[in-house]
Structures are given as structure tokens and as C-alpha cells.
mmCIF file of C-alpha atoms in Angstrom:
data_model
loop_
_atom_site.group_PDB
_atom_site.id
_atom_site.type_symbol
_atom_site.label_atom_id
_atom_site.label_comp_id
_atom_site.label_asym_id
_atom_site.label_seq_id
_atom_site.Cartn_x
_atom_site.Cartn_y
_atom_site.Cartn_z
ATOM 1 C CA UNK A 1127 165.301 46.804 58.703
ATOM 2 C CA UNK A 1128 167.927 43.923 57.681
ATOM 3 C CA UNK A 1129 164.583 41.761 56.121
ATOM 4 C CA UNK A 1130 161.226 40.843 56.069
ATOM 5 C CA UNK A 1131 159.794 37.233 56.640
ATOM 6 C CA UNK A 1132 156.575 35.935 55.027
ATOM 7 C CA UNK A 1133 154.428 33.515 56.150
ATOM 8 C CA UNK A 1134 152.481 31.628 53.011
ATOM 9 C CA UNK A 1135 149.549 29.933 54.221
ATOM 10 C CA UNK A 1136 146.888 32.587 55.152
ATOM 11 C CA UNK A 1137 149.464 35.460 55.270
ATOM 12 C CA UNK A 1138 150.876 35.810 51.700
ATOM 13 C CA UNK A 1139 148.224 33.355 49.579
ATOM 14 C CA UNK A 1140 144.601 32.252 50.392
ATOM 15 C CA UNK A 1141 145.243 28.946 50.752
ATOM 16 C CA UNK A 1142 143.553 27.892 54.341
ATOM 17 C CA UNK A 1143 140.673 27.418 52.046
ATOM 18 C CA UNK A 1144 141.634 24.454 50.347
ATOM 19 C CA UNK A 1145 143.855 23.191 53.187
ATOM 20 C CA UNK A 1146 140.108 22.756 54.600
ATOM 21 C CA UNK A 1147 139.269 21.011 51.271
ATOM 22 C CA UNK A 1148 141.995 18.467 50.736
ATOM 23 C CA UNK A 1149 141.727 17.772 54.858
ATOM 24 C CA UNK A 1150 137.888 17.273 54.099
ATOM 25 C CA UNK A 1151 138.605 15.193 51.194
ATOM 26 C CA UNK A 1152 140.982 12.806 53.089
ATOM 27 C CA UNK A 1153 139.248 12.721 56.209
ATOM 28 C CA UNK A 1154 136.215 11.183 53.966
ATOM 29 C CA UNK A 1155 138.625 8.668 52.635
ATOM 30 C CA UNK A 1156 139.387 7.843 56.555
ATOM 31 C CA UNK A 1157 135.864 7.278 57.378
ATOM 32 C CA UNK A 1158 135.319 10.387 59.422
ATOM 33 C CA UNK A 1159 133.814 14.473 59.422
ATOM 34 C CA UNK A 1160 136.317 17.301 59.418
ATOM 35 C CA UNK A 1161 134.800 20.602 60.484
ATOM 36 C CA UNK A 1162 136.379 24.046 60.571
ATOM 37 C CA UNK A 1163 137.016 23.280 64.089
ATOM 38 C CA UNK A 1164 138.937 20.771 63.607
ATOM 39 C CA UNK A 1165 141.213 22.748 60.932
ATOM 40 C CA UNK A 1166 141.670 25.697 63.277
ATOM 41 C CA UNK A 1167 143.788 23.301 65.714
ATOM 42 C CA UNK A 1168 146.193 22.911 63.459
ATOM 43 C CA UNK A 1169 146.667 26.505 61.736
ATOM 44 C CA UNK A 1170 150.407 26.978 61.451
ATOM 45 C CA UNK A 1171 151.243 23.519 62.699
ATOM 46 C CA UNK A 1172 153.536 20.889 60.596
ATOM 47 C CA UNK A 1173 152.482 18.319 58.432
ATOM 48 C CA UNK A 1174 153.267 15.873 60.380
ATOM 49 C CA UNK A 1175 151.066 17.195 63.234
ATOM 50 C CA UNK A 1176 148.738 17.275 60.702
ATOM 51 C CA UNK A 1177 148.419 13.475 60.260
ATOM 52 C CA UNK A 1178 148.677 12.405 63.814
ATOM 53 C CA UNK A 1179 145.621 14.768 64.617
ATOM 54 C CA UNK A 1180 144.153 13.672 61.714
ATOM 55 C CA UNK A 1181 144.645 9.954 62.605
ATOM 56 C CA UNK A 1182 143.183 10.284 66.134
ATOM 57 C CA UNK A 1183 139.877 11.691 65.204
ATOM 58 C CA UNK A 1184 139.372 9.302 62.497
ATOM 59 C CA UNK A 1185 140.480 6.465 64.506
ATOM 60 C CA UNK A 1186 141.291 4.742 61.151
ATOM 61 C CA UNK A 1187 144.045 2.173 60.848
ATOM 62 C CA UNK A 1188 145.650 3.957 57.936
ATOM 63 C CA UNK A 1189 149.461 4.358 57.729
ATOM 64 C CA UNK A 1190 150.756 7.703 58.456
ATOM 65 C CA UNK A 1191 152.705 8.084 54.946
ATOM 66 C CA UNK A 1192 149.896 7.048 53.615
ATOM 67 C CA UNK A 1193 147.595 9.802 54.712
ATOM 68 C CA UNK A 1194 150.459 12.263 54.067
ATOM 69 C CA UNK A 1195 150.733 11.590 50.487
ATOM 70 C CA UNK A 1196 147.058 12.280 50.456
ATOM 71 C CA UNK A 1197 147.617 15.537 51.345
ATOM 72 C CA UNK A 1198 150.743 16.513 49.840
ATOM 73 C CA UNK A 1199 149.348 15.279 46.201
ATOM 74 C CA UNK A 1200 146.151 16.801 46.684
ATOM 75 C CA UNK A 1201 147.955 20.355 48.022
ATOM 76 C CA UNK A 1202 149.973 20.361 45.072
ATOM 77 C CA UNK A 1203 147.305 19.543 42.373
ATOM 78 C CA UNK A 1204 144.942 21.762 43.793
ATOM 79 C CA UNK A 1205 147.761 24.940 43.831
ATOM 80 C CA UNK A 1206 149.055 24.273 41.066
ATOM 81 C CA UNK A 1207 145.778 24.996 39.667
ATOM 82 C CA UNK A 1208 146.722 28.363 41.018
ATOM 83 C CA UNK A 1209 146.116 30.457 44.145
ATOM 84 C CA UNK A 1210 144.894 33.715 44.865
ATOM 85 C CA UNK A 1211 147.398 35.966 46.527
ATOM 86 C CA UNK A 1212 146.102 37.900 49.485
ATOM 87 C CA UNK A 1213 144.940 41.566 49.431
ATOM 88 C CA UNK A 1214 147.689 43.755 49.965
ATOM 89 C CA UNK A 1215 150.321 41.375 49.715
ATOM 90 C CA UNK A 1216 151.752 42.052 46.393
ATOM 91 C CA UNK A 1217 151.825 45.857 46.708
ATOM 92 C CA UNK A 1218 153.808 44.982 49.955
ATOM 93 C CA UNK A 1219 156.331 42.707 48.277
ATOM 94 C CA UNK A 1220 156.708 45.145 45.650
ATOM 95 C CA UNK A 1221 157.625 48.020 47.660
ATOM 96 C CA UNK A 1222 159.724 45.971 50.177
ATOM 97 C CA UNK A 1223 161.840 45.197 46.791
ATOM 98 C CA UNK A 1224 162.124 48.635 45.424
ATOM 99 C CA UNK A 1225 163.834 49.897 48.778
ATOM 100 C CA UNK A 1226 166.163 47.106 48.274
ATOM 101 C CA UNK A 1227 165.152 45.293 51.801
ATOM 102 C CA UNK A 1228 165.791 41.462 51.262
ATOM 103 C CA UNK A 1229 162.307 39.651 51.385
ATOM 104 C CA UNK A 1230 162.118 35.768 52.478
ATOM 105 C CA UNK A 1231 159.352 33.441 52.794
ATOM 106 C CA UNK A 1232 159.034 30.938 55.866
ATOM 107 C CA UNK A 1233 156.246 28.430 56.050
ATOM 108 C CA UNK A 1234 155.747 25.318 58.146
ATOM 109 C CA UNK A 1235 154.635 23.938 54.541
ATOM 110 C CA UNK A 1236 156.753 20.698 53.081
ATOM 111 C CA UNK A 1237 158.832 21.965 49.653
ATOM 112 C CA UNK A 1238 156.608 20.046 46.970
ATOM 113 C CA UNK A 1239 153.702 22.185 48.148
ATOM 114 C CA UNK A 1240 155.821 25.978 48.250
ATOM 115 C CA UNK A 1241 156.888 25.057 45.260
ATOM 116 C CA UNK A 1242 153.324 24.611 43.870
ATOM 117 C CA UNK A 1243 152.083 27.963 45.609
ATOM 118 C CA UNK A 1244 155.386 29.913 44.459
ATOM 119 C CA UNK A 1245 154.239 29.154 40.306
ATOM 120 C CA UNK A 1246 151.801 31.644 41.062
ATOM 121 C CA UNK A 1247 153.403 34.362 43.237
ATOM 122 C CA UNK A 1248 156.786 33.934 42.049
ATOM 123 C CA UNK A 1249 159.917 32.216 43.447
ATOM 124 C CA UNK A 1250 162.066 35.282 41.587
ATOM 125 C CA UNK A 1251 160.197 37.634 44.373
ATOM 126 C CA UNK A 1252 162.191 36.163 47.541
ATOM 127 C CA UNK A 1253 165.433 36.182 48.508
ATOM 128 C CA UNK A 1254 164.962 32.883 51.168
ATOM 129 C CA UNK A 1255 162.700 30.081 51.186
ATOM 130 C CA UNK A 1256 162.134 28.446 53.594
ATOM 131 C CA UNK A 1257 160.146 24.654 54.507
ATOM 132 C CA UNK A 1258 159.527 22.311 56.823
ATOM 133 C CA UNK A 1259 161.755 20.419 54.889
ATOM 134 C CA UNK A 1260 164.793 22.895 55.579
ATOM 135 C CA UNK A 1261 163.998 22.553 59.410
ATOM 136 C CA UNK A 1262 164.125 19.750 62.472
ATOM 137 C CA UNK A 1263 161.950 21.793 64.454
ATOM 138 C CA UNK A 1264 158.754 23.726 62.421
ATOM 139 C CA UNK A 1265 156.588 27.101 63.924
ATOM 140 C CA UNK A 1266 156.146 27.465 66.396
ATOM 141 C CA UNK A 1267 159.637 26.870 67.664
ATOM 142 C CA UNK A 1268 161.942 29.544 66.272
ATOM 143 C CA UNK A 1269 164.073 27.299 64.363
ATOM 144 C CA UNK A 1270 162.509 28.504 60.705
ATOM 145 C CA UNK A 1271 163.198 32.406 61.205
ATOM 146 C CA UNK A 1272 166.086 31.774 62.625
ATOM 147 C CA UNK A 1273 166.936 29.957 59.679
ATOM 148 C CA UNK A 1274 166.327 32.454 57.425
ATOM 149 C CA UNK A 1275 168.155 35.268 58.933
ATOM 150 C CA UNK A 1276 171.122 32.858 58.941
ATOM 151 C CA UNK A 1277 170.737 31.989 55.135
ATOM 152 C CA UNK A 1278 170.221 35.767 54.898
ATOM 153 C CA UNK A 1279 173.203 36.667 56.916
ATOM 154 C CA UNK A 1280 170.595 39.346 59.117
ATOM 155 C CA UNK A 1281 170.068 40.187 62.386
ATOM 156 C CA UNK A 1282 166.693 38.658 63.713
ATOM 157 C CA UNK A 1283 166.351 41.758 66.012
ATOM 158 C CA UNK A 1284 166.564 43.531 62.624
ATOM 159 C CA UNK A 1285 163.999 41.980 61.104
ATOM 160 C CA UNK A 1286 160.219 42.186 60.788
ATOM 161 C CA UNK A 1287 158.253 38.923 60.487
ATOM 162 C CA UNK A 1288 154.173 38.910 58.986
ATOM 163 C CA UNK A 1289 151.978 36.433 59.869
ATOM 164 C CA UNK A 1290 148.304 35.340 60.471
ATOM 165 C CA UNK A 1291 148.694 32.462 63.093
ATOM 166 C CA UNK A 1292 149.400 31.950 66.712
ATOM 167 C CA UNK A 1293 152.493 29.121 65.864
ATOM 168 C CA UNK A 1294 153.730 31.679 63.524
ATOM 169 C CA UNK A 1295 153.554 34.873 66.117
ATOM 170 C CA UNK A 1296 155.439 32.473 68.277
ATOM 171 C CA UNK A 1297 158.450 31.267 66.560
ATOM 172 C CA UNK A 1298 158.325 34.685 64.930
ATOM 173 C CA UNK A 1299 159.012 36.155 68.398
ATOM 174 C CA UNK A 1300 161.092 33.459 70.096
ATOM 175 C CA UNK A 1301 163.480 34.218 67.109
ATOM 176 C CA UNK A 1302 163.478 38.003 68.353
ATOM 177 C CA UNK A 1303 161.944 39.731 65.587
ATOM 178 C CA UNK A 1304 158.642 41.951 65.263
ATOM 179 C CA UNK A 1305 156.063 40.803 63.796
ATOM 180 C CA UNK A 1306 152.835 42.102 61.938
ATOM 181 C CA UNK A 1307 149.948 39.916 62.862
ATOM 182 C CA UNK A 1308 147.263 39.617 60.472
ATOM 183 C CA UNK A 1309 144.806 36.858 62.050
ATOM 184 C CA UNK A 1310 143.059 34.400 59.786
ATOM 185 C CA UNK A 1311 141.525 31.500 61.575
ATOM 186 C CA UNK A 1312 142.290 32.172 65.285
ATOM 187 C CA UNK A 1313 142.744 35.862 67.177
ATOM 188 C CA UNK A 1314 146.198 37.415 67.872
ATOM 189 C CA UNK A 1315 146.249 39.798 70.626
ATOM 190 C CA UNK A 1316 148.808 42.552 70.011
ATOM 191 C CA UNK A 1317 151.497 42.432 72.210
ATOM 192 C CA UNK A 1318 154.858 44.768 72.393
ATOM 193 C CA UNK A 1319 156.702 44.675 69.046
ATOM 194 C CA UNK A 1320 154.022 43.539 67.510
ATOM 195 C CA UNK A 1321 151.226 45.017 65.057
ATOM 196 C CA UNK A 1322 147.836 43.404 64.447
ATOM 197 C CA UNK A 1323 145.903 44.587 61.579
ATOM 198 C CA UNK A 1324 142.504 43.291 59.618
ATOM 199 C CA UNK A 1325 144.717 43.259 56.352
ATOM 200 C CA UNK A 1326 148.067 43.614 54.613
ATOM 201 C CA UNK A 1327 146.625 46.816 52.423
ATOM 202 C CA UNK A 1328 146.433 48.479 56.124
ATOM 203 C CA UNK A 1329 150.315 48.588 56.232
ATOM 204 C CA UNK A 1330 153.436 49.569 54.619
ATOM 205 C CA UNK A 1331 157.054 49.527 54.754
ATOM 206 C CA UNK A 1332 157.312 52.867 57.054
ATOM 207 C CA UNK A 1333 155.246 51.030 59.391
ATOM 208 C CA UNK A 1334 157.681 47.988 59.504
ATOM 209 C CA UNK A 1335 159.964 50.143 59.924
ATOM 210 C CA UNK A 1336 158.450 51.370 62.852
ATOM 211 C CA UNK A 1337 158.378 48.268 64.788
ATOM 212 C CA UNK A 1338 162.119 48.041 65.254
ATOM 213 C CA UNK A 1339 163.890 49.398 67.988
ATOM 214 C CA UNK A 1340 165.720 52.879 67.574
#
């Protein structure tokens, strides 16, 4: 194992909760509901797709930068405030660390709000970060891990990718690397080179290991 890729949203912090807030929050200021329903089409997705869904069920005449720095300064006040890393996740970092295996995080997340979410968890913990911001094409096109190896100077068939979204399974895999599913808001059906488990304290990094070919 050259590395192992972290998703942030849903996978390494608990933050699809107040996603679901600030969306709720800005969708008011458009004029229209937002339902969990709604949020679960765009799990994984980019800001940007973000908006333009956001947009279209509002029907609201509203500028699209406008309704992005909506989101962006409510993301970033919001986790700042902090954000609770999720079970497992840590312990998992930690132990990736001690056996000396490079650790990066990838998220279809812009920079301003990483940055917010890393005060907590600790930019000194990974190797690579990732954004949208570092990309032209977010999850779930490949672009991102492939990104990361690069910066990394890895083999994507080396490495082992976690994640709790469809997008992010995707890109994950169209980048050639396994992948540890651990669903949030939609299902993941495991798949070769891939594990799906209910949690990150379920796994460990003999069972990343495992994943790669001999």
C-alpha cells in the first residue's frame, strides 16, 4: 500500500449534517423547501452542481455566485465552529501514520471550506489535500485521486481510497484504486476491490491491505 485517500464529507467528519442546514438555510432565502431528498442528489457532487440544482427547484432569479457565497460563508462559519470527526476515523489515521503509509485527503469540497473542517482534524495529519479548487473535473470523474497519487508520486493501483458516496466510489475506482465504502446518505453495493462496512471502527490497516492485489 503506496497511500490511502480520504474522503471528508461523511467519510472522515460528520458534516452532511449541516451541509443539510446551510442548504436549508439558503433554500429559505430562495423562496423554496429543501428536504433530505433533495440533499441526497447531490451527496459527493461539486459545488457548483450544487447551485444549479439548487437554482432549478427554487426557480428563483438569484445569481449563481450569489447563492454560492451563501453556502461557502455559511460552510465555513458553521465548521469553524468545529466538527465532529467520525467514529473510527481517527484511530484509522493514527495507525495509517505509525506504519509510515502516506495519508491524503480528497474532497469535492472548495478550499475555504477544507480549510475550515481541517482546524479541527488537523491539516499536520495528511500528506495531500486535495479540492475542488485543485481540479477541472470533481468526483465522480477520477481526476481528484488521480491527482493525489500524482502529488504523492504513488501508484493508484497501489492505493486504497475510503469513502461514503456513490460519486466518490466512482472516481475512486475509475482512478484504479480500492476502495472502502462506508455509505452515509445513499447505499453502495460492494463490488470487486471494494469493501463496504457500517463504520470506519469495523476496519483497519491489515484490511486495506488486503484489498490490493498480490
Amino acid at each position: 500500500m503506496q497511500a490511502a485517500f480520504f474522503d471528508m464529507d461523511g467519510l472522515l467528519v460528520d458534516s452532511e449534517r449541516v451541509w443539510l442546514q446551510i442548504e436549508t438555510e439558503v433554500m429559505t432565502r430562495l423562496g423554496a423547501e429543501w428536504t433530505p431528498e433533495h440533499q441526497a442528489h447531490l451527496v459527493g457532487g461539486s459545488m457548483e452542481r450544487t447551485v444549479e440544482y439548487m437554482l432549478a427547484v427554487s426557480g428563483a432569479s438569484v445569481p449563481p455566485e450569489s447563492v454560492r457565497e451563501w453556502m461557502v460563508t455559511g460552510m465555513v462559519s458553521r465548521l469553524s465552529a468545529g466538527v465532529r470527526v467520525m467514529p473510527g476515523a481517527s484511530e484509522l489515521l493514527d495507525a495509517l501514520r505509525a506504519e509510515g503509509v502516506p495519508v491524503g485527503l480528497v474532497t469535492s469540497s472548495l478550499k475555504d471550506i477544507a480549510d475550515a473542517v481541517l482546524k479541527s482534524v488537523g491539516r499536520e495529519r495528511f500528506d495531500v489535500v486535495v479540492t475542488a479548487d485543485d481540479v477541472t473535473r470533481t468526483k465522480p470523474d477520477p481526476e481528484p485521486y488521480l491527482t493525489a497519487a500524482r502529488l504523492l508520486g504513488v501508484q493508484p493501483v497501489r492505493c486504497v481510497v475510503l469513502e461514503d458516496s456513490p460519486n466518490g466510489v466512482a472516481a475512486a475506482t475509475a482512478a484504479g484504486c480500492a476502495v472502502v465504502a462506508v455509505p452515509s446518505l445513499l447505499p453502495v453495493e460492494p463490488a470487486p476491490g471494494r469493501l463496504v462496512v457500517p463504520s470506519l471502527t469495523e476496519i483497519g490497516v491489515a484490511d486495506l491491505r488486503d484489498l490490493l492485489p498480490s
